[in-house]
PDB file of C-alpha atoms in Angstrom:
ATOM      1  CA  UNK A   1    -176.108 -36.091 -31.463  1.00 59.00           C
ATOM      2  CA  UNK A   2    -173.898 -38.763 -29.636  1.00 80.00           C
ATOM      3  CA  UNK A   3    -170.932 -40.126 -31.195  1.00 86.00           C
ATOM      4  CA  UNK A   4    -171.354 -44.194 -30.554  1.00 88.00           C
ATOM      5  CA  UNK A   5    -168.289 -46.379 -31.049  1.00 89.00           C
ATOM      6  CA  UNK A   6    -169.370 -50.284 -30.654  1.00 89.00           C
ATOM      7  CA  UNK A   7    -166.709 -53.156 -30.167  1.00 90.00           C
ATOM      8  CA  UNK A   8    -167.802 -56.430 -30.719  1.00 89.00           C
ATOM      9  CA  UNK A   9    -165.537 -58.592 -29.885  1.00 88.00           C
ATOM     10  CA  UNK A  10    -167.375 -62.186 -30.895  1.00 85.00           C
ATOM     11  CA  UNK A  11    -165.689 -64.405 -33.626  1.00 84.00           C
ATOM     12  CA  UNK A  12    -169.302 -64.819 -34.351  1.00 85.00           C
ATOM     13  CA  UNK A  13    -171.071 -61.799 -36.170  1.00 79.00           C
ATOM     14  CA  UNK A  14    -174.549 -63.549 -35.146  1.00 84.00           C
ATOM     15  CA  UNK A  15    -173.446 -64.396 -31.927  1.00 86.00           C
ATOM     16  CA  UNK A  16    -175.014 -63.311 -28.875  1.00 89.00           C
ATOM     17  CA  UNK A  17    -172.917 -60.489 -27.855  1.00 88.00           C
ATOM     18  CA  UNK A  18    -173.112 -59.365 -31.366  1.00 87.00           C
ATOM     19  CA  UNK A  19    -176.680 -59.670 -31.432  1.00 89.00           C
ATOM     20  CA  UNK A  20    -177.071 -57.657 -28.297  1.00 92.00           C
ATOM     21  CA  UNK A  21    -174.611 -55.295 -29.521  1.00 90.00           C
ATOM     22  CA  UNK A  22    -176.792 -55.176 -32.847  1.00 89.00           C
ATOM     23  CA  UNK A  23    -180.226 -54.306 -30.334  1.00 91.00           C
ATOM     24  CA  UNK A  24    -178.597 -51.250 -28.771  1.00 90.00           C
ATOM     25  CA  UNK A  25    -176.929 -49.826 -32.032  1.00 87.00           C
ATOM     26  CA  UNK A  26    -180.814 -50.125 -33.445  1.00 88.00           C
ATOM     27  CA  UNK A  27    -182.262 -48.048 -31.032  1.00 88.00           C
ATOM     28  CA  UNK A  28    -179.152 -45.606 -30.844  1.00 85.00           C
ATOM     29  CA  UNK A  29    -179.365 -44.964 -35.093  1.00 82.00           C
ATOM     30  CA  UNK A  30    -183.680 -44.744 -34.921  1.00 71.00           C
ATOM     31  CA  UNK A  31    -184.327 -41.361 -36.586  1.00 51.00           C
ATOM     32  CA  UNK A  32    -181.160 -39.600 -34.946  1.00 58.00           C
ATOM     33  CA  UNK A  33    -178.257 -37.935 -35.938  1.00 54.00           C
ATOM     34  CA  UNK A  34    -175.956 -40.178 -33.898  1.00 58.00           C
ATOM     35  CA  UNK A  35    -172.785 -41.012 -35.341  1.00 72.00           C
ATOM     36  CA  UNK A  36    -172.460 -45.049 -34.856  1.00 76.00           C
ATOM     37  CA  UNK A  37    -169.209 -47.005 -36.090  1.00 77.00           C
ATOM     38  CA  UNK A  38    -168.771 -50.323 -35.518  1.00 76.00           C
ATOM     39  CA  UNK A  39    -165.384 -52.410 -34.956  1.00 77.00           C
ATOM     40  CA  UNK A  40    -165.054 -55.838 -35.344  1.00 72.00           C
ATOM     41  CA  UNK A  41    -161.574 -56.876 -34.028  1.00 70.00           C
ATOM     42  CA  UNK A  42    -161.699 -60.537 -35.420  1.00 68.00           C
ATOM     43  CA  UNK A  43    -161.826 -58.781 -38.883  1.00 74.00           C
ATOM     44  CA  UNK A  44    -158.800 -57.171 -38.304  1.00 72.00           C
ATOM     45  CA  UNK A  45    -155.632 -57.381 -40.788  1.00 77.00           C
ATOM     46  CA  UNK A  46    -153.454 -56.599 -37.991  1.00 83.00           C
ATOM     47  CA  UNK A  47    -153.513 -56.661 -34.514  1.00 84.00           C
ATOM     48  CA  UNK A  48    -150.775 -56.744 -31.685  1.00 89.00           C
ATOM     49  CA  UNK A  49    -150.826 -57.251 -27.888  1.00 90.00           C
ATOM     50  CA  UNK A  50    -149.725 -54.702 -25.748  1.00 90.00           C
ATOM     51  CA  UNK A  51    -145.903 -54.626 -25.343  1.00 90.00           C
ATOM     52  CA  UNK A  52    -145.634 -52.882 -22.403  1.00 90.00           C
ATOM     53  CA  UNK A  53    -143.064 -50.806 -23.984  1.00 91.00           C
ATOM     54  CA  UNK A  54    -144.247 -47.425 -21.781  1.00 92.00           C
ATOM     55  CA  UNK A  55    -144.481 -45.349 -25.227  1.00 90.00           C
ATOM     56  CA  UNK A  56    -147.979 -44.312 -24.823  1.00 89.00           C
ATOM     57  CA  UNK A  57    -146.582 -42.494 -21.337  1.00 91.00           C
ATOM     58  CA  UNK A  58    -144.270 -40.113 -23.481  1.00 89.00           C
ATOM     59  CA  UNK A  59    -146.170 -40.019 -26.520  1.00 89.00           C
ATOM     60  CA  UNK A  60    -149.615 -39.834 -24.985  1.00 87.00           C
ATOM     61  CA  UNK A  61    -151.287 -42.464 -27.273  1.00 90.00           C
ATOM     62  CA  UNK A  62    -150.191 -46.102 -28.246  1.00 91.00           C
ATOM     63  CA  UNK A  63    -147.380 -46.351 -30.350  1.00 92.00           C
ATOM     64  CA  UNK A  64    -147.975 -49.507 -31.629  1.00 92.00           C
ATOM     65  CA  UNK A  65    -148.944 -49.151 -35.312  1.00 90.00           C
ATOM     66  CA  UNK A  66    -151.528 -51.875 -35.982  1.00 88.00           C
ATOM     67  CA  UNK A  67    -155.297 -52.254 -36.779  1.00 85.00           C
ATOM     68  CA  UNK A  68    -156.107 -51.442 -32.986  1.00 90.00           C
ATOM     69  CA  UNK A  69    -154.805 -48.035 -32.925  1.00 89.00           C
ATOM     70  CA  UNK A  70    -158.122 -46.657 -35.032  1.00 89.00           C
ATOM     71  CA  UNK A  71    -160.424 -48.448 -32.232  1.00 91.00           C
ATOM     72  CA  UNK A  72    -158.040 -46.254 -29.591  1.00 93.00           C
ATOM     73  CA  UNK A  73    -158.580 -43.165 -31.819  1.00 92.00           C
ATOM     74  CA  UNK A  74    -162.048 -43.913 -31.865  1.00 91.00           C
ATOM     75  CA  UNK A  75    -162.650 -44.212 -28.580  1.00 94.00           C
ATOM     76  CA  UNK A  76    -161.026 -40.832 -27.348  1.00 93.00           C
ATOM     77  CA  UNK A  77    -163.671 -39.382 -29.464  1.00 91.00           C
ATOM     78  CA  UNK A  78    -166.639 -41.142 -28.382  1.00 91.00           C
ATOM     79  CA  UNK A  79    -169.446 -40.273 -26.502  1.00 91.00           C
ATOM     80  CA  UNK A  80    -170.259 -43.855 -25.458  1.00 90.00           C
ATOM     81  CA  UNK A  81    -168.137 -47.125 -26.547  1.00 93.00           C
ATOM     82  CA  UNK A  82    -170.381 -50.192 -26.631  1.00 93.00           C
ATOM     83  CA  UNK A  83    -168.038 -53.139 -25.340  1.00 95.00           C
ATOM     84  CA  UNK A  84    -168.993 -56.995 -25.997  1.00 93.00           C
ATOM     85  CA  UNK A  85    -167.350 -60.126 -25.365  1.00 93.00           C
ATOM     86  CA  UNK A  86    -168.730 -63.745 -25.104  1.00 90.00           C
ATOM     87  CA  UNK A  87    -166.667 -65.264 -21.978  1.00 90.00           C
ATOM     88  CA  UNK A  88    -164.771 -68.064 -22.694  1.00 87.00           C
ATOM     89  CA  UNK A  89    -162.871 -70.612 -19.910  1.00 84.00           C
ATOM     90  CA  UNK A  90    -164.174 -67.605 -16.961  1.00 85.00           C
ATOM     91  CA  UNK A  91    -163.033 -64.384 -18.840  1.00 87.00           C
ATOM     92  CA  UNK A  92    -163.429 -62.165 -21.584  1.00 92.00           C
ATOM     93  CA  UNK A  93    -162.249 -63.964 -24.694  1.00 89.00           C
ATOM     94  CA  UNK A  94    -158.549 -63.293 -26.560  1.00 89.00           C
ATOM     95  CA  UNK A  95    -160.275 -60.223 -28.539  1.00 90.00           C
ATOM     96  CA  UNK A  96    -161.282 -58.159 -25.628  1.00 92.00           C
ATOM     97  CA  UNK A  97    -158.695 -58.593 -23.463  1.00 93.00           C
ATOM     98  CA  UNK A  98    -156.435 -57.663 -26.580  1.00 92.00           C
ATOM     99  CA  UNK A  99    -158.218 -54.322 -26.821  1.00 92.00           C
ATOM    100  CA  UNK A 100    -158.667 -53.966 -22.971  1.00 94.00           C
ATOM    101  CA  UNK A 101    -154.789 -54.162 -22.675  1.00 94.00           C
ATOM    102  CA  UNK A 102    -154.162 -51.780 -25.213  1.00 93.00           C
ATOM    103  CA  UNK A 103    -156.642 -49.284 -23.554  1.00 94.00           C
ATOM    104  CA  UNK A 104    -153.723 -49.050 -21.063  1.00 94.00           C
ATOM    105  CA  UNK A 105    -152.638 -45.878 -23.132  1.00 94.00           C
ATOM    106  CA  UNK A 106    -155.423 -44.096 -21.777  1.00 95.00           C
ATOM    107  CA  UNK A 107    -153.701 -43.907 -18.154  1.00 93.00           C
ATOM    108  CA  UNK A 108    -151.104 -41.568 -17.367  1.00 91.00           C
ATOM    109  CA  UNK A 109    -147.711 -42.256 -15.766  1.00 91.00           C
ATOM    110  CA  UNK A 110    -149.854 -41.873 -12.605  1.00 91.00           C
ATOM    111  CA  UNK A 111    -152.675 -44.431 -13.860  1.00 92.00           C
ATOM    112  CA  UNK A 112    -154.742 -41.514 -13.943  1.00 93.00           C
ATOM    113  CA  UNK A 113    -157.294 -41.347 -17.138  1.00 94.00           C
ATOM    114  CA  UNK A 114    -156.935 -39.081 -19.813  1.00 93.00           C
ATOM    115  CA  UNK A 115    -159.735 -39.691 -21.664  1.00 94.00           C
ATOM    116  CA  UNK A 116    -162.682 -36.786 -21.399  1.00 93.00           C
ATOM    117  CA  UNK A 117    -164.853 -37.243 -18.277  1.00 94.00           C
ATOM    118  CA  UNK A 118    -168.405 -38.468 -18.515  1.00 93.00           C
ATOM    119  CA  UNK A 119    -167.601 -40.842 -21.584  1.00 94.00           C
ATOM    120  CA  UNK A 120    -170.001 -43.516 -20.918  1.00 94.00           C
ATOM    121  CA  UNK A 121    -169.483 -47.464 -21.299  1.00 95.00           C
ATOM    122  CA  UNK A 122    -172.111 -50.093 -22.298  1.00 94.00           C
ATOM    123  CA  UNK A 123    -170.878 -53.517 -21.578  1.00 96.00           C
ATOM    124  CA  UNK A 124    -171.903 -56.305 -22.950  1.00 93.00           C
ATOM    125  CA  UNK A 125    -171.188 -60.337 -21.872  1.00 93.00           C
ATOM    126  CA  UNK A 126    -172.967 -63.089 -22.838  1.00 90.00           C
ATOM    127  CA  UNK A 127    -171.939 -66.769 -22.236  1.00 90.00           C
ATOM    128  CA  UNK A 128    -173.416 -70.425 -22.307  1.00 85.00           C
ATOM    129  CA  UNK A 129    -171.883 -70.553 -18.556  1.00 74.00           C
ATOM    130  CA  UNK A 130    -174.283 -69.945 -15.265  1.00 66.00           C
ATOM    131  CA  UNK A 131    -174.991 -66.610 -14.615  1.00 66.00           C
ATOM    132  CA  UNK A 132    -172.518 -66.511 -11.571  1.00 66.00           C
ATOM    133  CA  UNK A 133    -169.797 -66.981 -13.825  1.00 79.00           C
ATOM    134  CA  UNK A 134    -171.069 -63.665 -15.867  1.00 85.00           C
ATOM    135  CA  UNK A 135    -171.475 -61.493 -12.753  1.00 87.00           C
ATOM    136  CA  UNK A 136    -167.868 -62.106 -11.983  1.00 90.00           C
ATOM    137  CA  UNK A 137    -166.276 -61.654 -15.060  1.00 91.00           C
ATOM    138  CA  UNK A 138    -168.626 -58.065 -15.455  1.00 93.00           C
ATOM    139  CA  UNK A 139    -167.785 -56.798 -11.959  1.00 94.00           C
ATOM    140  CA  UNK A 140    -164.146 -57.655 -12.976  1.00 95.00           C
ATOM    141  CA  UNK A 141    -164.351 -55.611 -16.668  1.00 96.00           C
ATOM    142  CA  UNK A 142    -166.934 -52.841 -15.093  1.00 96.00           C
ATOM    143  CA  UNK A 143    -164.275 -52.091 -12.644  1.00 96.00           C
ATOM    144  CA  UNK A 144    -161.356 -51.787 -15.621  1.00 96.00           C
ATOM    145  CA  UNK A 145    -163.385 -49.606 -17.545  1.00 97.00           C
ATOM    146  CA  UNK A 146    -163.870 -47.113 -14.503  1.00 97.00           C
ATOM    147  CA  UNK A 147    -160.100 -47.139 -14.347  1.00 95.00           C
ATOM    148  CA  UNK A 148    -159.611 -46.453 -17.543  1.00 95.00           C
ATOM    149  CA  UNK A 149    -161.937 -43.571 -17.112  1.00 95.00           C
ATOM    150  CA  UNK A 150    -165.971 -44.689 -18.467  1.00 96.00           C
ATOM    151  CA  UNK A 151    -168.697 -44.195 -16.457  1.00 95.00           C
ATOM    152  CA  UNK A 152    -170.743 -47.340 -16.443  1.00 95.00           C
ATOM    153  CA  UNK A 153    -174.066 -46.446 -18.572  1.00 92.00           C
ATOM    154  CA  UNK A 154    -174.823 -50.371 -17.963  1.00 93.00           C
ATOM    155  CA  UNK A 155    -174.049 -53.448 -17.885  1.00 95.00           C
ATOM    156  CA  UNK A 156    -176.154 -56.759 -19.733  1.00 93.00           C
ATOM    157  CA  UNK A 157    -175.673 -60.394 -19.635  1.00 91.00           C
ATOM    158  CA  UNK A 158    -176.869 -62.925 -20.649  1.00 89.00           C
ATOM    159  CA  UNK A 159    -176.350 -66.785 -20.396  1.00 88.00           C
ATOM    160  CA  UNK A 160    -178.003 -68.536 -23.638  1.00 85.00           C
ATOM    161  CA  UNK A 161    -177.120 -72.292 -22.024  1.00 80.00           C
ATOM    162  CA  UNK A 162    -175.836 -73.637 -24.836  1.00 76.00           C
ATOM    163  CA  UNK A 163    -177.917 -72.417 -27.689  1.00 77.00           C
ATOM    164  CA  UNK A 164    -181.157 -73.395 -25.422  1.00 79.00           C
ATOM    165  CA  UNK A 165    -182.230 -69.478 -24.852  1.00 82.00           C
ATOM    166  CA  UNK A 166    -180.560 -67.834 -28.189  1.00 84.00           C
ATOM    167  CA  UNK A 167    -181.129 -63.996 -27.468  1.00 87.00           C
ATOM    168  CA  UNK A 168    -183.610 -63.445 -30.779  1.00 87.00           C
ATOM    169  CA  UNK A 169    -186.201 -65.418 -28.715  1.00 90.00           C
ATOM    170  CA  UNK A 170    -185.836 -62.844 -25.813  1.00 89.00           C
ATOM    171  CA  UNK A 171    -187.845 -60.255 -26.315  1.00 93.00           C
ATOM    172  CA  UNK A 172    -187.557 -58.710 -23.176  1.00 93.00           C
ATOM    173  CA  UNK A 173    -183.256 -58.531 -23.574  1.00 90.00           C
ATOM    174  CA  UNK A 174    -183.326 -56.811 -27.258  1.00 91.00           C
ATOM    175  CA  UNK A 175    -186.254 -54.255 -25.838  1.00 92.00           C
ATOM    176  CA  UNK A 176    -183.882 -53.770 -23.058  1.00 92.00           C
ATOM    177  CA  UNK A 177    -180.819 -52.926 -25.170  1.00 92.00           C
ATOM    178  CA  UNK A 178    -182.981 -51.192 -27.777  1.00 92.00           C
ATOM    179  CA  UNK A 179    -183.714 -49.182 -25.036  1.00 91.00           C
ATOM    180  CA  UNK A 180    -180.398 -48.071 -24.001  1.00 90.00           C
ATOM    181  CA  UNK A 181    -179.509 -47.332 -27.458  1.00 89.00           C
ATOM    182  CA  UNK A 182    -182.505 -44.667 -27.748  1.00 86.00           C
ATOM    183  CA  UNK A 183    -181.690 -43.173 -24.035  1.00 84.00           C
ATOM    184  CA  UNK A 184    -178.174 -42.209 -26.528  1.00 80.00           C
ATOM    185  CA  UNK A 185    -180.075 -40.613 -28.665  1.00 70.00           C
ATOM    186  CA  UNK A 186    -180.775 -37.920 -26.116  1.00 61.00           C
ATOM    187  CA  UNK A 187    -177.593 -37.301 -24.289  1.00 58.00           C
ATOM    188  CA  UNK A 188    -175.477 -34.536 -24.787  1.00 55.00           C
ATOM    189  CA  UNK A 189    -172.114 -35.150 -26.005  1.00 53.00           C
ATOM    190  CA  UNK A 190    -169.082 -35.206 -23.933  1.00 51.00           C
TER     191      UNK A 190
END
């Protein structure tokens, strides 16, 4: 059984990213016992920026009390943490980044992780941008997440060029992420 935490960070819940996001979480639930939860940020009630206030360094978690502290939580626990963002103006969009900031807490006075070793990252970015653009902003996000402390179980993209390749026509993507979902189904936990 793998513990699955997926953040989709589109204001869209058919988007692309969430779509993608949707794939993987298929194959990862299949006939398993995985445990799946799903956060959608621009749902939230209430949601803060990182302060830069240096609590989490005493305190060992984020102190801020908000709607993004149960993502954190859920996190630490994870086996795997699906993470997708459409890319807007070059970069992840204000959701992701909001999250991303607040994953700070994870790094000790030291900026060394303190999450469990071998928790593994899917990341997801999708855009209507050339592909350049995409394999920018994911070397960029891949490379935060290994600070933070993932290991990179993959990385998709996708450019749908303005609605002209919408991801439900690509049967060849959702088989892909499908496909990464069921490879969950038989890791160990961390």
């Amino acid at each position: 059984m793998s513990n699955i935490v997926a953040i989709s960070c589109s204001p869209r819940p058919n988007g692309s990213s969430a779509q993608i996001t949707d794939a993987f979480l298929d194959g990862a639930m299949g006939l398993s016992t995985n445990l799946v939860t799903l956060h959608r940020p621009v749902k939230f009630k209430s949601i803060q920026d990182c302060h830069r206030c240096m609590g989490c360094k005493s305190s060992g978690k984020c102190v801020i009390d908000d709607d993004v502290r149960e993502v954190l939580d859920d996190i630490k626990t994870a086996d795997c943490v699906v993470f997708s963002t459409p890319v807007y103006f070059e970069g992840p969009n204000a959701l992701y980044k909001m999250v991303e900031d607040r994953m700070y807490s994870f790094l000790d006075v030291n900026k060394v992780s303190t999450l469990e070793p071998g928790k593994k990252a899917l990341l997801i970015i999708t855009s209507c941008y050339p592909e350049s653009d995409l394999d920018r902003v994911a070397e960029t996000l891949s490379n935060n997440l290994k600070t933070i402390g993932f290991e990179m179980l993959d990385v998709i993209t996708y450019c749908d060029n303005y609605g002209e390749n919408p991801v439900s026509k690509n049967e060849e993507l959702i088989h892909r992420a499908k496909s990464l979902g069921r490879k969950m189904r038989n890791t160990p936990t961390v």
